[in-house]
PDB file of N, CA and C in Angstrom:
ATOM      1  N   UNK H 524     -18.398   6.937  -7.245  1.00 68.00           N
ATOM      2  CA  UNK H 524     -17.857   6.463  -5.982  1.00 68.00           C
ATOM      3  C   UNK H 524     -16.342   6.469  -6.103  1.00 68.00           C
ATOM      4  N   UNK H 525     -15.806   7.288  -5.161  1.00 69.00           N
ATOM      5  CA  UNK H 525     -14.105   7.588  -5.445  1.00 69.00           C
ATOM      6  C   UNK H 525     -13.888   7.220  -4.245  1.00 69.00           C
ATOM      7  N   UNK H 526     -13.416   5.834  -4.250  1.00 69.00           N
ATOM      8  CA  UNK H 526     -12.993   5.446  -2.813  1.00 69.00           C
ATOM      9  C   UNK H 526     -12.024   4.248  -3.151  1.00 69.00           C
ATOM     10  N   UNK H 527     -10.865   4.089  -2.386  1.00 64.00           N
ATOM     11  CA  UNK H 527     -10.178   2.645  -2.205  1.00 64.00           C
ATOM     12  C   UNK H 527     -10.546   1.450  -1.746  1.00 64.00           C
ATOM     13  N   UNK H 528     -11.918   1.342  -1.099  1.00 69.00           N
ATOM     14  CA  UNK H 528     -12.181   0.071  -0.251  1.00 69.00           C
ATOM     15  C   UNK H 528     -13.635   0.391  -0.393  1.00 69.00           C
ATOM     16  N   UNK H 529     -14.162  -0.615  -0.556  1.00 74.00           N
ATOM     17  CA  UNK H 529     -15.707  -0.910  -0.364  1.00 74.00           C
ATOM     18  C   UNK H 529     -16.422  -1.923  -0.109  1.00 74.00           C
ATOM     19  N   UNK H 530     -16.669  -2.168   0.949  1.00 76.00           N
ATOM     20  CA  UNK H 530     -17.193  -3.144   1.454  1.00 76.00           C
ATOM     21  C   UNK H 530     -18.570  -3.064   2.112  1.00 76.00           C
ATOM     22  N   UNK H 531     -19.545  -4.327   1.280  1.00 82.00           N
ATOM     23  CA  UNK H 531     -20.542  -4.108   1.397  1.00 82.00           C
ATOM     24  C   UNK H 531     -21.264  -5.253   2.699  1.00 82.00           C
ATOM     25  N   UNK H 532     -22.333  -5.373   3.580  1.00 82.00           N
ATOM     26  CA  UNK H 532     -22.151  -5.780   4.531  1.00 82.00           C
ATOM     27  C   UNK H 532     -21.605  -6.710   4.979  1.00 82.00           C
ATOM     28  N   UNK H 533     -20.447  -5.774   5.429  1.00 76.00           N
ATOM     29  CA  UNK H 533     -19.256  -6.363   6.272  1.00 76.00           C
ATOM     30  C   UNK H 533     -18.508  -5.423   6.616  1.00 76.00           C
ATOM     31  N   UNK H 534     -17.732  -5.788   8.133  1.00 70.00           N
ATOM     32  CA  UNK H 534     -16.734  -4.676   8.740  1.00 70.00           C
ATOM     33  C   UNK H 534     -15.790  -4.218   8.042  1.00 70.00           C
ATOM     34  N   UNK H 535     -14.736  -3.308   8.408  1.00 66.00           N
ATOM     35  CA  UNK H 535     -13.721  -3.149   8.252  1.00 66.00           C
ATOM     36  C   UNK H 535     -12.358  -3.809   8.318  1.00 66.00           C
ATOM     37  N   UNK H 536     -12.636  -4.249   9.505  1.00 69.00           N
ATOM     38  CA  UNK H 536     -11.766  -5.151  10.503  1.00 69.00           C
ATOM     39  C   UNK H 536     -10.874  -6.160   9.659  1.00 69.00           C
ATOM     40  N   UNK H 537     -11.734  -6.436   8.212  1.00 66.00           N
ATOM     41  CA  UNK H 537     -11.207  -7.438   7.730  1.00 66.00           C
ATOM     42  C   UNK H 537     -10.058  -6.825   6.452  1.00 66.00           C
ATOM     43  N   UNK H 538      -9.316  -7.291   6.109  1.00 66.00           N
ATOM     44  CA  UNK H 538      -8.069  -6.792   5.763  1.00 66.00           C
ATOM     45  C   UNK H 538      -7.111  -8.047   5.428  1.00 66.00           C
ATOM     46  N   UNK H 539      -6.549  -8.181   4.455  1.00 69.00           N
ATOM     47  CA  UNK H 539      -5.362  -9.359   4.558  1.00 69.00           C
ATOM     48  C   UNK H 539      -4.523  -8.429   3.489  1.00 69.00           C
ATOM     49  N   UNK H 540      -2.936  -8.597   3.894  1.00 66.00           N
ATOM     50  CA  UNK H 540      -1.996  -8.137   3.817  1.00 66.00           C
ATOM     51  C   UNK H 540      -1.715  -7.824   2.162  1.00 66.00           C
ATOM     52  N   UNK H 541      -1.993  -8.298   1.325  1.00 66.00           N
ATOM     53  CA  UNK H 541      -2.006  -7.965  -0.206  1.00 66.00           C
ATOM     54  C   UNK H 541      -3.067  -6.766  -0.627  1.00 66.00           C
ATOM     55  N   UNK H 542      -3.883  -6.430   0.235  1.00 67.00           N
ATOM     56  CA  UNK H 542      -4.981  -5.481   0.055  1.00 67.00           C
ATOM     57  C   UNK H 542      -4.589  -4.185   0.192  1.00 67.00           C
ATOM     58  N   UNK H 543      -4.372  -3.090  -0.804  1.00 66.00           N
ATOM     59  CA  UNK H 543      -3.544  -2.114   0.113  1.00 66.00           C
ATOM     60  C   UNK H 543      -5.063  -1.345   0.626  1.00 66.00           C
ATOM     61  N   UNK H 544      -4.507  -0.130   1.122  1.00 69.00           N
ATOM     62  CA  UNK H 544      -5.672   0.772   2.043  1.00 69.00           C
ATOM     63  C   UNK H 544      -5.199   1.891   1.819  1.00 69.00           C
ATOM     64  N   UNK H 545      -6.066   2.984   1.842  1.00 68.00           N
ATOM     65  CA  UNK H 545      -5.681   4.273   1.281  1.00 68.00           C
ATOM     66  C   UNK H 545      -6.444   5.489   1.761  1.00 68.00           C
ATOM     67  N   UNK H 546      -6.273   6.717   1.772  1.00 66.00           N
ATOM     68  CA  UNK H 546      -7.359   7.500   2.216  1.00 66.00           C
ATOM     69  C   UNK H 546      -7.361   8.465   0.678  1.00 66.00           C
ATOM     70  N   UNK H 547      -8.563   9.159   0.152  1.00 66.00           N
ATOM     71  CA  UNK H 547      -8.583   9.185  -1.095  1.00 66.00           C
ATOM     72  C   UNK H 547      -8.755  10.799  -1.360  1.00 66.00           C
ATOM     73  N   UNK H 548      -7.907  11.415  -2.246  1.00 67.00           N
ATOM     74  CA  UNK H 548      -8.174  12.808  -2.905  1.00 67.00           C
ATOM     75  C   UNK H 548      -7.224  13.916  -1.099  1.00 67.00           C
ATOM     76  N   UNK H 549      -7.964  14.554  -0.335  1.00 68.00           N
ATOM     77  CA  UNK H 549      -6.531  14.956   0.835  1.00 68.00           C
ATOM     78  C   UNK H 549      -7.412  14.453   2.290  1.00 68.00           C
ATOM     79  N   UNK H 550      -7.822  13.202   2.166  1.00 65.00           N
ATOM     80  CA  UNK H 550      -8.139  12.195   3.543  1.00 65.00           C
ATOM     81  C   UNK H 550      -6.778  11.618   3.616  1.00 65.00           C
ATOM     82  N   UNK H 551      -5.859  11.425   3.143  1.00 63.00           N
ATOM     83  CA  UNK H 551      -4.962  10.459   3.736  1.00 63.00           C
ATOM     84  C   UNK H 551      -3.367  10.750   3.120  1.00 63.00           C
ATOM     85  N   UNK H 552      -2.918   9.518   3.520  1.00 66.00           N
ATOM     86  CA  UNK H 552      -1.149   9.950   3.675  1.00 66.00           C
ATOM     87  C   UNK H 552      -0.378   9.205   2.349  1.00 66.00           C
ATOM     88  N   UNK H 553      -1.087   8.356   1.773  1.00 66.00           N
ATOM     89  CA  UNK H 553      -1.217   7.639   0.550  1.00 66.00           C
ATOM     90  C   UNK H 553      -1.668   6.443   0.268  1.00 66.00           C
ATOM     91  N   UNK H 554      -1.528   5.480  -0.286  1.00 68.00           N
ATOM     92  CA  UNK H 554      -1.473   4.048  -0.066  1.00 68.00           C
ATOM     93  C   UNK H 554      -0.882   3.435   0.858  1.00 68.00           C
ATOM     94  N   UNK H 555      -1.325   2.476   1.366  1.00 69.00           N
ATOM     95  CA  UNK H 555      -0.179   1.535   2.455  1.00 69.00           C
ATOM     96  C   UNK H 555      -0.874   0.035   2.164  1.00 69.00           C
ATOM     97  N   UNK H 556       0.042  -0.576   2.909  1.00 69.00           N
ATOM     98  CA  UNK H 556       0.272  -1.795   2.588  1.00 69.00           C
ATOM     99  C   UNK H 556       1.538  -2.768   2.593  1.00 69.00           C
ATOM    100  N   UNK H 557       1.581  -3.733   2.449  1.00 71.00           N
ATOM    101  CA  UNK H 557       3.328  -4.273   2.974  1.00 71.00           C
ATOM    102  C   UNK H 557       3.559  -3.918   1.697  1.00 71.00           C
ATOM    103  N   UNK H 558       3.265  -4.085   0.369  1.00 71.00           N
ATOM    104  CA  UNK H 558       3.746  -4.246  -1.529  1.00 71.00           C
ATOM    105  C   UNK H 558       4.679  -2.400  -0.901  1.00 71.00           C
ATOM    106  N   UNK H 559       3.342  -1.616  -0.952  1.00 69.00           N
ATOM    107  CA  UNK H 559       3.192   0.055  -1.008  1.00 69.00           C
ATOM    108  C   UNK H 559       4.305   0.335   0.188  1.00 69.00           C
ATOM    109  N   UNK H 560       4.463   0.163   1.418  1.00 72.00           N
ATOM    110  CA  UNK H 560       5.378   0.343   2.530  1.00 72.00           C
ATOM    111  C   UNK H 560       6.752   0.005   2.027  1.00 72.00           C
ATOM    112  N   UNK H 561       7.194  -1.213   1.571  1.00 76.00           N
ATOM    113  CA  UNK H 561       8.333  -2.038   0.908  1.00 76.00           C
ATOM    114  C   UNK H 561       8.919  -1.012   0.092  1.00 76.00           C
ATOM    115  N   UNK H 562       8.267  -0.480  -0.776  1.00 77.00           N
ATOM    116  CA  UNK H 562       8.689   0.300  -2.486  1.00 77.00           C
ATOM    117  C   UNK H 562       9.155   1.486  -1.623  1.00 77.00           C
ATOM    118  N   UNK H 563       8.406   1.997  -0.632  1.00 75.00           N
ATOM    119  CA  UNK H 563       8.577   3.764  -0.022  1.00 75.00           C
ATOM    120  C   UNK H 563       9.309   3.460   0.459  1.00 75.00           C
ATOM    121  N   UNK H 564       9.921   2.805   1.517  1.00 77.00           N
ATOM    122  CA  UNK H 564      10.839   2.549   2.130  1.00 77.00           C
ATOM    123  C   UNK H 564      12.062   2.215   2.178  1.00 77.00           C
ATOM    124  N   UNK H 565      12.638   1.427   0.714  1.00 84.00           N
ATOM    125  CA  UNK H 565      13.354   0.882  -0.054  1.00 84.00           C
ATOM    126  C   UNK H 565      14.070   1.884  -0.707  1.00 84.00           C
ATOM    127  N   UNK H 566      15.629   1.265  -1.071  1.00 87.00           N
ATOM    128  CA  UNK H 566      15.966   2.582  -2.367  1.00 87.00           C
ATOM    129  C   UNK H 566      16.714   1.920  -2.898  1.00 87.00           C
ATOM    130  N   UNK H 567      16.464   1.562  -4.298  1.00 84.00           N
ATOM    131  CA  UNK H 567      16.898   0.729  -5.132  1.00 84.00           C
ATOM    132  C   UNK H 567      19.140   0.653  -5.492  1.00 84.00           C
ATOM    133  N   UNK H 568      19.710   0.054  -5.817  1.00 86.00           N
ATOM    134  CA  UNK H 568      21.644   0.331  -5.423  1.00 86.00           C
ATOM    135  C   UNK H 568      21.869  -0.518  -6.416  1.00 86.00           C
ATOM    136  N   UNK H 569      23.299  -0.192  -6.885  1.00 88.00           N
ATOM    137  CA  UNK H 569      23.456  -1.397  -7.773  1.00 88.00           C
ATOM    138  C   UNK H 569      25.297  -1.436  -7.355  1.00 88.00           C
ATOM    139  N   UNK H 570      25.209  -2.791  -7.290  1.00 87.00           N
ATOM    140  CA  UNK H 570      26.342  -3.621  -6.586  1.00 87.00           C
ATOM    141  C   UNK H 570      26.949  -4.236  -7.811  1.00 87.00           C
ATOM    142  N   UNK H 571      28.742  -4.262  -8.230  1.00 91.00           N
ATOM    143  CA  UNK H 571      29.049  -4.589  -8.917  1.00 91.00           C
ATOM    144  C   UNK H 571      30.208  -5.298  -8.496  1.00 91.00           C
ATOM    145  N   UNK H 572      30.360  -6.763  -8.936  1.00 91.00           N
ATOM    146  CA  UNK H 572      31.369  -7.599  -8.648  1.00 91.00           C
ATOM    147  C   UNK H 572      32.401  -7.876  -9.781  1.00 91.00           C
ATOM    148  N   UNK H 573      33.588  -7.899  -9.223  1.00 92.00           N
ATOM    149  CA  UNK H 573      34.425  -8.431 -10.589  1.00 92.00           C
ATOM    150  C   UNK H 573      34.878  -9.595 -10.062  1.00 92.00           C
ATOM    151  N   UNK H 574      35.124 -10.259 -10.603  1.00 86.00           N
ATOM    152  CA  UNK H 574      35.307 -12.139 -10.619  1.00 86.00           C
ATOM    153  C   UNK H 574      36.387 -12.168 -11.309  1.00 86.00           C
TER     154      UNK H 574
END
């Protein structure tokens, strides 16, 4: 079974925000999720102060 989500009787519908979701092998666009969305979206900088 090569799948990201499995849920056994029970909908889909259900989901809470730490769970990511995925479509698996070329079903989908990658992981998502707020963790997974945050990291892609983001681009790490580094800020340097002198005092």
């Amino acid at each position: 079974l090569d799948a990201s989500a499995v849920m056994v009787n029970e909908h889909t519908a259900f989901r809470v925000d730490w769970m990511p979701f995925a479509g698996r092998k070329q079903s989908g666009y990658g992981v998502g999720g707020i963790p997974y969305t945050m990291r892609d979206m983001t681009q790490d900088k580094m800020i340097v102060f002198s005092v």
